Tab-separated table of C-alpha atoms in Angstrom:
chain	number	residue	atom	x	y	z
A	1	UNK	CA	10.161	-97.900	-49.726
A	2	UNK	CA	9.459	-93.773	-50.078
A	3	UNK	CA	6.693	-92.459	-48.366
A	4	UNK	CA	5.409	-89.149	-47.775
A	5	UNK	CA	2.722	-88.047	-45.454
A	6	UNK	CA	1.583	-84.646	-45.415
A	7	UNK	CA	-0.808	-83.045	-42.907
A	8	UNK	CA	-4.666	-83.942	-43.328
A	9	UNK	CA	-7.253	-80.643	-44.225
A	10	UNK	CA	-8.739	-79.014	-44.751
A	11	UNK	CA	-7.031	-75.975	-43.637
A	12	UNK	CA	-8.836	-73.048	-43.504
A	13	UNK	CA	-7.512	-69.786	-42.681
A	14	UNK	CA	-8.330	-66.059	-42.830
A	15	UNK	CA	-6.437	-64.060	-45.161
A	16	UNK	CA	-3.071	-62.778	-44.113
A	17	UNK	CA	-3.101	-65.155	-41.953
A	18	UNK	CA	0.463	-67.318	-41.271
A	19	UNK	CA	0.313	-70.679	-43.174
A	20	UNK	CA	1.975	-73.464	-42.249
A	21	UNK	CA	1.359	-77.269	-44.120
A	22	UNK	CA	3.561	-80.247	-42.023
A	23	UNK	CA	4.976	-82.806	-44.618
A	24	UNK	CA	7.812	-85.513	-43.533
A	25	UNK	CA	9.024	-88.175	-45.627
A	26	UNK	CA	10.592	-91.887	-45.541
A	27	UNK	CA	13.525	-92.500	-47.937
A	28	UNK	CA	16.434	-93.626	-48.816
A	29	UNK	CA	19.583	-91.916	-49.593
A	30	UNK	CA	19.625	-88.473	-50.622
A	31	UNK	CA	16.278	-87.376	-52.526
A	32	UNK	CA	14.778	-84.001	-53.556
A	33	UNK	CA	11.800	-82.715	-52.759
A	34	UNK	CA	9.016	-80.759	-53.723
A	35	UNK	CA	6.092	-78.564	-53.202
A	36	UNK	CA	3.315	-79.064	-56.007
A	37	UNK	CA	-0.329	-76.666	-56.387
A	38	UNK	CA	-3.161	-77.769	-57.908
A	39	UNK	CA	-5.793	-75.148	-58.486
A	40	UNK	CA	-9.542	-76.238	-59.344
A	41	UNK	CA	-9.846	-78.027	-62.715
A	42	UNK	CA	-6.025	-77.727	-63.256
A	43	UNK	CA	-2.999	-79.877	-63.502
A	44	UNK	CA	0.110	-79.623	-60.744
A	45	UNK	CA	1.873	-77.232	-61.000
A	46	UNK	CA	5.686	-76.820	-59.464
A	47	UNK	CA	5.507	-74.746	-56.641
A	48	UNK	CA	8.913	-74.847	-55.308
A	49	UNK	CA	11.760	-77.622	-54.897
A	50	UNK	CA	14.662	-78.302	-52.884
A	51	UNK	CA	17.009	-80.951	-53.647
A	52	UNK	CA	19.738	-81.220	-50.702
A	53	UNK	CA	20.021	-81.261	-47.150
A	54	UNK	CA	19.184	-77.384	-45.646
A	55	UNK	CA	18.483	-75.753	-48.880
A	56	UNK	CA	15.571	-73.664	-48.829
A	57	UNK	CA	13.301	-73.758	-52.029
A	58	UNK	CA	11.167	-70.900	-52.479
A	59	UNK	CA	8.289	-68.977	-54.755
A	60	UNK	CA	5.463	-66.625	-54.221
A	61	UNK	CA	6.178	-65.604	-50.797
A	62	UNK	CA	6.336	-69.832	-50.135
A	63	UNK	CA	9.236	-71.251	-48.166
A	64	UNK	CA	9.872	-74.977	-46.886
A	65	UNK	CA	13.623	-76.136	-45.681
A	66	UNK	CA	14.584	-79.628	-46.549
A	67	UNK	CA	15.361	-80.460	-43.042
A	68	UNK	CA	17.088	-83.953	-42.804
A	69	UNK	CA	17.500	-84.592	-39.403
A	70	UNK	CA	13.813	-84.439	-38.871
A	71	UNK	CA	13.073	-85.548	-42.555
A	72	UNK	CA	10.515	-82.679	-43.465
A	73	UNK	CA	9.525	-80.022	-45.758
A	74	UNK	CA	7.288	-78.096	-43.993
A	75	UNK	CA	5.477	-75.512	-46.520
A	76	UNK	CA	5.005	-71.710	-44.420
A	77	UNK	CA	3.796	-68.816	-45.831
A	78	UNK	CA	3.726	-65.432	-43.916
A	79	UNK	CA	0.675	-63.865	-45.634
A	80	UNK	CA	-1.964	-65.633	-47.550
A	81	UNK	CA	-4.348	-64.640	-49.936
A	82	UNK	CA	-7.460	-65.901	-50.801
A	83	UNK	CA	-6.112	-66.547	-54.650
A	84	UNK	CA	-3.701	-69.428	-52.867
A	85	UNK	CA	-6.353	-71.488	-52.054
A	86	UNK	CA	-6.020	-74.740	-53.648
A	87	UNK	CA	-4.676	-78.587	-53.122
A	88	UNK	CA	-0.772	-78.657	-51.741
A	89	UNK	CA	1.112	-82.035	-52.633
A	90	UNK	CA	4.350	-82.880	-51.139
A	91	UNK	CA	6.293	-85.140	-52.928
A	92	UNK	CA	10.150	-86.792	-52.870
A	93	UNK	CA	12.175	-87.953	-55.874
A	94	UNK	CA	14.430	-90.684	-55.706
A	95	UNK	CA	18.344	-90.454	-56.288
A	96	UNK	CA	17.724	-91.859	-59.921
A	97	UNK	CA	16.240	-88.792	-60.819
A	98	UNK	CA	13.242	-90.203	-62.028
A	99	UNK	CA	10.029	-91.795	-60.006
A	100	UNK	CA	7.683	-88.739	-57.732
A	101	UNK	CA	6.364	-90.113	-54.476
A	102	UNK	CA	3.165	-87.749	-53.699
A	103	UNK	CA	1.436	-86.998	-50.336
A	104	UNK	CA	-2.243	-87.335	-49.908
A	105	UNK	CA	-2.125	-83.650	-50.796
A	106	UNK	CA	-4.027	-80.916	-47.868
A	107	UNK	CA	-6.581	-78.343	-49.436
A	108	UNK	CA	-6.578	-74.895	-48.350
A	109	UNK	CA	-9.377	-72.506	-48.244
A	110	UNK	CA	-8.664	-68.663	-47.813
A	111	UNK	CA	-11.512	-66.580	-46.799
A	112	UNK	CA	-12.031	-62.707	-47.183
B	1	UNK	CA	7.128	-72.329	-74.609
B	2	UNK	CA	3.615	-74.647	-74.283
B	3	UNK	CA	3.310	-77.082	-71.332
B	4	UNK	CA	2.665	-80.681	-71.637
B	5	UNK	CA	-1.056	-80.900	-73.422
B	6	UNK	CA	-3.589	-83.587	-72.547
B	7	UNK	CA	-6.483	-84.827	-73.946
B	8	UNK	CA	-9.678	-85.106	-73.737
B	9	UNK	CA	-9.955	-82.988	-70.856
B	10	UNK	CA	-12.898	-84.915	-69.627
B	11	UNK	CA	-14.636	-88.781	-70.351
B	12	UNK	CA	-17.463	-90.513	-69.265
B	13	UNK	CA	-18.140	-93.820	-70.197
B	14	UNK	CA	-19.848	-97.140	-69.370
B	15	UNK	CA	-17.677	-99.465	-67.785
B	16	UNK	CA	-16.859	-102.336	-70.255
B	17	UNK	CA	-16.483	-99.822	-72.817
B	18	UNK	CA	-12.053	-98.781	-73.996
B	19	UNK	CA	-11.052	-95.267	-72.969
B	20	UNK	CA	-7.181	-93.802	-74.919
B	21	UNK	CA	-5.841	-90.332	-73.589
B	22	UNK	CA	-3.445	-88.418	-75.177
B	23	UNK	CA	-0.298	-86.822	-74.154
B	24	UNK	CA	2.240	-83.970	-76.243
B	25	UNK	CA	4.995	-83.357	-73.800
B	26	UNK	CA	6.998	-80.305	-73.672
B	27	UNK	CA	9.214	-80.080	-76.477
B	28	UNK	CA	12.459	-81.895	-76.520
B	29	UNK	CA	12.031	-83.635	-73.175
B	30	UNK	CA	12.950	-87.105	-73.828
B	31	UNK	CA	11.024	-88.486	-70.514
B	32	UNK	CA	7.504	-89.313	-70.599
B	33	UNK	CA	5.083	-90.077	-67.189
B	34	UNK	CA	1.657	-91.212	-66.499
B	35	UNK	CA	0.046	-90.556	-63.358
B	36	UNK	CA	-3.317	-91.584	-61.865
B	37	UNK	CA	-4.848	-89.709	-59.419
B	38	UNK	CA	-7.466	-90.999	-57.236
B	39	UNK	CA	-10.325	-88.656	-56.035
B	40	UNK	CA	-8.605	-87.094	-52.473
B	41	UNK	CA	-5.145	-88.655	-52.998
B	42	UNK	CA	-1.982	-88.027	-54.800
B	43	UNK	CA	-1.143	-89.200	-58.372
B	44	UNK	CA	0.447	-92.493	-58.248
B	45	UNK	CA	3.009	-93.628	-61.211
B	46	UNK	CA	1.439	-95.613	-63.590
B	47	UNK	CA	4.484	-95.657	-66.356
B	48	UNK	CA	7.484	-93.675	-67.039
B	49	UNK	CA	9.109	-93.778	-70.944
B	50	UNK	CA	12.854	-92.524	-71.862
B	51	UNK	CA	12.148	-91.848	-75.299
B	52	UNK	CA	10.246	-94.506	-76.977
B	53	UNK	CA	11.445	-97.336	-74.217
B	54	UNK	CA	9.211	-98.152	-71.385
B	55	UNK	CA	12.010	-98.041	-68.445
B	56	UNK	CA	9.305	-98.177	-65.499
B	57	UNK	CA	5.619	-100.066	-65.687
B	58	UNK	CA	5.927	-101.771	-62.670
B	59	UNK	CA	2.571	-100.296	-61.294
B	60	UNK	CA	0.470	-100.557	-64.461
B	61	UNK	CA	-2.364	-102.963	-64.983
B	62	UNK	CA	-1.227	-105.020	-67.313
B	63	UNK	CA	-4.786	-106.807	-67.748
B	64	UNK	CA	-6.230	-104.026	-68.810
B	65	UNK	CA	-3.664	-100.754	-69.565
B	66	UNK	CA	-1.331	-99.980	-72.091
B	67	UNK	CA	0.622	-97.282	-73.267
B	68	UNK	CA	2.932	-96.571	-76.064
B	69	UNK	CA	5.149	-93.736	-77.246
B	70	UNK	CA	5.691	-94.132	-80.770
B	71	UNK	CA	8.834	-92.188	-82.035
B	72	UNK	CA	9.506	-91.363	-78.589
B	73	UNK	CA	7.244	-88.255	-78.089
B	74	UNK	CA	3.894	-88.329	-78.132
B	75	UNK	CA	2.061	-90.751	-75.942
B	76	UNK	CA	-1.384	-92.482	-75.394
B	77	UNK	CA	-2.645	-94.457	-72.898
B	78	UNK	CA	-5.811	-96.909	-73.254
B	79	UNK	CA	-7.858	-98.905	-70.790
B	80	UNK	CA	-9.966	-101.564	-72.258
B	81	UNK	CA	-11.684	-102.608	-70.670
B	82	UNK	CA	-12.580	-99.707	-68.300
B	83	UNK	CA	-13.774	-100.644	-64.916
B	84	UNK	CA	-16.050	-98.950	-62.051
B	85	UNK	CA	-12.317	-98.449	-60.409
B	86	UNK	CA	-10.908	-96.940	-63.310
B	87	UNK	CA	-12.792	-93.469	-62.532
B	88	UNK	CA	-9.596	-91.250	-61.858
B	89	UNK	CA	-7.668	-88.095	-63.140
B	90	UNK	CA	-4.958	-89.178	-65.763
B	91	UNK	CA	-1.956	-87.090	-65.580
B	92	UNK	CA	0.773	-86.907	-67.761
B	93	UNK	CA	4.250	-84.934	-66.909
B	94	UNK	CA	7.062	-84.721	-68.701
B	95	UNK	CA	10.944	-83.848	-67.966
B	96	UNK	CA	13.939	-82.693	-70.458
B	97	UNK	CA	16.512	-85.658	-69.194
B	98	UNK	CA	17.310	-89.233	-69.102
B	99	UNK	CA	17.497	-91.592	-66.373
B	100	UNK	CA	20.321	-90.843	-63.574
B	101	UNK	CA	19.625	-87.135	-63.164
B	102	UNK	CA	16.956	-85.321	-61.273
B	103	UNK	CA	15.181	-83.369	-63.413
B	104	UNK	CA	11.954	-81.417	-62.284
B	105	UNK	CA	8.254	-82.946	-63.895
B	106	UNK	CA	5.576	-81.136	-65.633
B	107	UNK	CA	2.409	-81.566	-65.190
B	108	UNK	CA	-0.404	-81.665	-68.164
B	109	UNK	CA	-3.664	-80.874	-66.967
B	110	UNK	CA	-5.030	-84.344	-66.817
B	111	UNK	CA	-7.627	-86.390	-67.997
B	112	UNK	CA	-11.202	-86.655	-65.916
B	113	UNK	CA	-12.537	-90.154	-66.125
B	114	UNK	CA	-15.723	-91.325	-65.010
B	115	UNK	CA	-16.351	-94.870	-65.917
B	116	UNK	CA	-20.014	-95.442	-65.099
């Protein structure tokens, strides 16, 4: 079946500092993948998607690279701020378009 | 445009006692999920309607859970009766197309449980 597993936190890094959250998946066929946010007392929220083989998805200064060959999705940011901290999920879709596999999820704590 | 709106935003209650939560996808998207979330983990699918038909409850509690989508958009979810285990965050998402295409989920901004 689809798994994901996504680096354990929490990370905790100074701001401006280079981020960098490891997430590899098990699946079969061809499925997209996602970053999701979740920000104290809120919902997910869509942080950035990819859905084939070397496409880079990316929003707010995030990046990740759907990298088959070593099936990841790292999330890297060059610069964060201390407004980013909050829960990252990685997640896969299936080819049917329709069921989200999630990662554990890895909080991240920005300090001043 | 609004997002997907949940509620109640939070519940307590004593275990033994039925729990419902409410859903109001996005306009016009015609797929409906529910998602638990477990304190420290990722949401897990609980059920997935296209329209009013329930194409994907493979993972919910039967014994205890069910969901309906009457006219095929809002949605509510009920536990009865709710359980010690139960305590979770209920998500709901919702995405514009049908089965066979990938189509990117919205998020609601869940429902806080704590069965007691």
């Amino acid at each position: 079946g689809n798994s994901v597993t996504q680096m354990e936190g929490p990370v905790t890094l100074s701001e401006e500092a280079f981020l960098t959250i490891n997430c590899t998946y098990t699946a079969t066929g061809y499925p997209s993948l996602f970053w999701y946010v979740q920000y104290p007392g809120e919902g997910l929220q869509l942080l950035l998607k990819a859905t084939k083989a070397d496409d880079k998805g990316s929003n707010k200064g995030f990046e990740a690279t759907y990298r088959k060959e070593t099936t990841s999705f790292h999330l890297e940011k060059g610069s964060v701020q201390v407004s980013d901290s909050a829960v990252y999920f990685c997640a896969l879709q299936n080819n049917a378009g329709n069921m989200l596999t999630f990662g554990g999820g890895t909080r991240l704590m920005v300090k001043p | 445009e609004a997002g997907v709106v949940q509620s109640p935003r939070y519940k307590i209650i004593e275990k033994k006692q039925p729990v419902a939560f409410w859903c109001n996808p996005i306009s016009g998207h015609n797929t409906l999920y529910w998602y638990r979330q477990n304190l420290g983990q990722g949401p897990e699918l609980l059920i997935r309607y296209e329209n009013e038909e329930a194409v994907d409850d493979s993972q919910l509690p039967k014994d205890r859970f069910s969901a309906e989508r009457l006219k095929g958009v809002d949605s509510t979810l009920k536990i009865q009766p709710a359980e010690l285990g139960d305590s979770a965050v209920y998500l709901c998402a919702s995405s514009p197309r049908d089965r066979g295409h990938e189509e990117t989920q919205y998020f609601g901004p869940g429902t806080r449980l704590l069965v007691l």
